[in-house]
Short mmCIF file of C-alpha atoms in Angstrom, two decimals:
data_model
loop_
_atom_site.label_atom_id
_atom_site.label_comp_id
_atom_site.label_asym_id
_atom_site.label_seq_id
_atom_site.Cartn_x
_atom_site.Cartn_y
_atom_site.Cartn_z
CA UNK A 30 43.26 -68.87 26.66
CA UNK A 31 42.96 -67.19 23.49
CA UNK A 32 44.48 -63.79 24.48
CA UNK A 33 47.64 -65.67 26.38
CA UNK A 34 48.15 -67.39 22.86
CA UNK A 35 47.77 -64.06 21.04
CA UNK A 36 50.82 -62.53 23.14
CA UNK A 37 53.54 -64.97 21.88
CA UNK A 38 53.28 -64.11 18.07
CA UNK A 39 52.53 -60.73 18.98
CA UNK A 40 56.04 -60.53 20.98
CA UNK A 41 57.67 -62.12 18.11
CA UNK A 42 56.03 -59.85 15.32
CA UNK A 43 57.12 -56.58 17.25
CA UNK A 44 60.66 -58.05 17.84
CA UNK A 45 61.30 -58.46 14.23
CA UNK A 46 59.75 -55.60 13.11
CA UNK A 47 62.23 -53.64 15.54
CA UNK A 48 65.03 -55.37 14.13
CA UNK A 49 64.18 -54.47 10.65
CA UNK A 50 64.05 -50.97 11.47
CA UNK A 51 67.46 -50.99 12.48
CA UNK A 52 68.25 -51.92 8.77
CA UNK A 53 69.00 -49.26 6.12
CA UNK A 54 66.30 -49.77 3.69
CA UNK A 55 66.14 -47.36 0.71
CA UNK A 56 62.84 -48.28 -0.33
CA UNK A 57 60.30 -46.00 1.08
CA UNK A 58 57.46 -48.89 0.84
CA UNK A 59 59.52 -51.15 2.64
CA UNK A 60 60.08 -48.62 5.30
CA UNK A 61 56.69 -47.46 5.76
CA UNK A 62 55.59 -51.13 5.67
CA UNK A 63 57.98 -52.12 8.58
CA UNK A 64 56.75 -48.94 10.67
CA UNK A 65 52.93 -50.20 9.76
CA UNK A 66 53.95 -53.98 11.26
CA UNK A 67 55.06 -52.11 14.45
CA UNK A 68 52.15 -49.70 14.94
CA UNK A 69 49.64 -52.25 14.38
CA UNK A 70 51.49 -54.82 16.60
CA UNK A 71 51.54 -52.30 19.22
CA UNK A 72 47.52 -51.82 19.01
CA UNK A 73 47.00 -55.49 18.93
CA UNK A 74 49.08 -55.79 22.09
CA UNK A 75 46.78 -53.09 23.84
CA UNK A 76 43.63 -54.74 22.92
CA UNK A 77 44.87 -58.18 24.14
CA UNK A 78 45.82 -56.55 27.41
CA UNK A 79 42.69 -55.07 27.92
CA UNK A 80 40.74 -58.36 27.08
CA UNK A 81 43.04 -59.99 29.46
CA UNK A 82 41.94 -57.50 32.15
CA UNK A 83 38.23 -58.09 31.45
CA UNK A 84 38.75 -61.77 31.82
CA UNK A 85 40.64 -61.56 34.83
CA UNK A 86 38.12 -59.38 36.50
CA UNK A 87 35.24 -61.88 35.57
CA UNK A 88 37.60 -64.87 36.72
CA UNK A 89 37.19 -63.41 40.48
CA UNK A 90 41.11 -63.87 40.65
CA UNK A 91 42.12 -63.16 44.50
CA UNK A 92 43.49 -59.81 44.64
CA UNK A 93 44.30 -57.53 47.99
CA UNK A 94 43.26 -53.84 48.84
CA UNK A 95 45.79 -51.66 49.54
CA UNK A 96 46.09 -47.58 50.30
CA UNK A 97 46.75 -46.08 47.30
CA UNK A 98 47.67 -42.04 47.05
CA UNK A 99 45.58 -40.70 43.96
CA UNK A 100 47.52 -37.64 43.44
CA UNK A 101 50.96 -39.60 43.34
CA UNK A 102 49.42 -42.16 41.09
CA UNK A 103 48.11 -39.58 38.60
CA UNK A 104 51.45 -37.83 38.44
CA UNK A 105 53.32 -41.17 37.59
CA UNK A 106 50.52 -42.00 34.85
CA UNK A 107 50.89 -38.40 33.34
CA UNK A 108 54.92 -38.97 33.66
CA UNK A 109 54.63 -42.20 31.66
CA UNK A 110 52.66 -40.31 28.64
CA UNK A 111 55.46 -37.91 28.83
CA UNK A 112 56.81 -38.67 25.25
CA UNK A 113 53.16 -38.67 23.57
CA UNK A 114 52.49 -35.29 25.33
CA UNK A 115 55.64 -33.67 24.34
CA UNK A 116 55.32 -35.08 20.53
CA UNK A 117 51.94 -34.00 20.37
CA UNK A 118 52.67 -30.33 22.08
CA UNK A 119 49.96 -30.92 24.79
CA UNK A 120 49.82 -29.48 27.91
CA UNK A 121 48.02 -31.44 31.09
CA UNK A 122 47.35 -29.08 33.93
CA UNK A 123 47.05 -31.08 37.36
CA UNK A 124 45.15 -29.30 40.00
CA UNK A 125 45.46 -30.58 43.47
CA UNK A 126 42.45 -29.61 45.68
CA UNK A 127 43.04 -32.23 48.47
CA UNK A 128 45.42 -35.08 49.07
CA UNK A 129 43.19 -38.06 48.09
CA UNK A 130 44.18 -41.58 49.84
CA UNK A 131 41.76 -44.55 49.37
CA UNK A 132 41.90 -48.37 50.13
CA UNK A 133 41.66 -50.10 46.61
CA UNK A 134 43.04 -52.63 44.39
CA UNK A 135 45.91 -50.65 42.89
CA UNK A 136 46.01 -52.13 39.60
CA UNK A 137 42.18 -51.50 39.23
CA UNK A 138 42.13 -47.75 39.89
CA UNK A 139 45.50 -47.41 37.93
CA UNK A 140 43.73 -48.83 35.05
CA UNK A 141 40.89 -46.40 35.07
CA UNK A 142 42.92 -43.24 35.68
CA UNK A 143 45.42 -44.64 32.59
CA UNK A 144 42.42 -44.98 30.39
CA UNK A 145 40.74 -41.88 31.28
CA UNK A 146 43.94 -39.85 30.39
CA UNK A 147 44.71 -42.09 27.56
CA UNK A 148 41.23 -41.47 26.22
CA UNK A 149 41.60 -37.39 26.51
CA UNK A 150 45.14 -37.63 24.87
CA UNK A 151 43.46 -39.33 21.72
CA UNK A 152 40.60 -37.62 21.48
CA UNK A 153 41.33 -33.94 22.80
CA UNK A 154 40.88 -31.24 19.95
CA UNK A 155 42.95 -28.56 21.55
CA UNK A 156 46.29 -28.82 23.43
CA UNK A 157 45.07 -28.42 26.99
CA UNK A 158 43.96 -31.19 29.29
CA UNK A 159 42.79 -30.34 32.63
CA UNK A 160 43.06 -32.84 35.48
CA UNK A 161 41.37 -32.03 38.93
CA UNK A 162 41.87 -34.05 42.16
CA UNK A 163 39.79 -32.92 45.21
CA UNK A 164 36.86 -33.44 47.82
CA UNK A 165 33.29 -32.60 47.43
CA UNK A 166 31.31 -32.96 50.56
CA UNK A 167 32.72 -36.15 52.04
CA UNK A 168 33.40 -37.53 48.76
CA UNK A 169 37.02 -37.67 46.97
CA UNK A 170 36.92 -37.11 43.21
CA UNK A 171 39.10 -37.43 40.13
CA UNK A 172 38.24 -35.10 37.16
CA UNK A 173 39.35 -34.81 33.80
CA UNK A 174 38.30 -32.44 31.11
CA UNK A 175 39.20 -31.72 27.51
CA UNK A 176 37.65 -29.98 24.28
CA UNK A 177 36.16 -32.52 21.68
CA UNK A 178 35.09 -32.39 18.23
CA UNK A 179 31.38 -33.09 17.60
CA UNK A 180 30.24 -36.57 18.92
CA UNK A 181 27.54 -38.52 16.91
CA UNK A 182 24.26 -38.18 18.53
CA UNK A 183 23.74 -42.14 18.40
CA UNK A 184 26.99 -42.61 20.60
CA UNK A 185 27.43 -39.73 22.75
CA UNK A 186 24.78 -41.27 25.49
CA UNK A 187 26.62 -44.60 25.23
CA UNK A 188 30.23 -44.05 25.62
CA UNK A 189 30.82 -46.30 28.17
CA UNK A 190 29.40 -49.51 26.22
CA UNK A 191 31.91 -51.75 24.68
CA UNK A 192 33.33 -51.12 21.29
CA UNK A 193 31.87 -47.58 21.09
CA UNK A 194 34.38 -45.04 19.64
CA UNK A 195 34.74 -41.81 17.83
CA UNK A 196 36.78 -39.96 15.51
CA UNK A 197 39.96 -37.98 16.60
CA UNK A 198 41.00 -34.53 15.85
CA UNK A 199 42.56 -36.23 12.57
CA UNK A 200 39.58 -37.96 11.78
CA UNK A 201 41.42 -41.34 12.56
CA UNK A 202 40.02 -44.01 14.72
CA UNK A 203 42.93 -45.50 16.81
CA UNK A 204 41.16 -47.10 19.49
CA UNK A 205 40.01 -50.56 20.66
CA UNK A 206 36.66 -49.00 22.15
CA UNK A 207 37.35 -50.94 25.24
CA UNK A 208 39.06 -48.28 27.43
CA UNK A 209 35.83 -46.55 28.82
CA UNK A 210 34.00 -49.61 29.15
CA UNK A 211 36.94 -51.13 31.37
CA UNK A 212 36.77 -47.79 33.23
CA UNK A 213 32.73 -48.28 33.96
CA UNK A 214 33.16 -52.03 35.01
CA UNK A 215 36.07 -51.62 37.34
CA UNK A 216 34.43 -48.26 38.97
CA UNK A 217 31.35 -50.43 39.41
CA UNK A 218 33.20 -53.01 40.95
CA UNK A 219 34.75 -51.00 43.26
CA UNK A 220 31.69 -48.85 44.32
CA UNK A 221 32.96 -45.83 42.89
CA UNK A 222 30.61 -43.50 40.89
CA UNK A 223 31.74 -42.59 37.19
CA UNK A 224 29.96 -40.25 34.90
CA UNK A 225 30.62 -37.98 32.03
CA UNK A 226 29.11 -34.48 30.82
CA UNK A 227 29.12 -33.04 27.16
CA UNK A 228 28.58 -29.39 27.16
CA UNK A 229 29.27 -27.75 23.76
CA UNK A 230 32.71 -28.74 22.52
CA UNK A 231 33.85 -29.72 26.12
CA UNK A 232 33.65 -33.39 27.73
CA UNK A 233 34.33 -33.99 31.41
CA UNK A 234 34.55 -37.38 32.94
CA UNK A 235 34.49 -37.55 36.95
CA UNK A 236 34.98 -40.33 39.49
CA UNK A 237 33.76 -40.03 42.87
CA UNK A 238 35.47 -42.34 45.19
CA UNK A 239 33.06 -43.82 47.66
#
């Protein structure tokens, strides 16, 4: 109920901030203030969406499984981040070693893949991000790998805990700390195995689809 009530004022805030951005303000402070209102509204909206996702999962809402093509879904998600990838000069390399089709709740697996890709875009310390889809023995997998800055020892073994977040390459924290937690919860719900490995300055997340 709380998250639904937050969505209405957030929508109003974003609407007014977008209207104000169309005005030709000369004062630099006012211009920056309007931009900041928009930026923070977007962050809050993303947090609300993540909290709603957790609450829907816990409420056991009736949903239905369907066949999902992980290759096609991954390409759509990467395309959705096109502007962010372009603006930051990133390059996402997708290696398809197998075509992966699974029976799953589409929205849930899409949320997992989206969060993992978004996480890499936030924290990659280099321009290159590697995504691989394939089959190992009898299991299909999705893998994403990127360079990172040093992760503090007190959190590097607990990245799937709620509200755990590190610093991005600019030293700024720009995360709700819920993305990887949601990934873990949804993978457990769907009997997927998700894990990560950190070696020197490289982190790799991998999901095995059961």
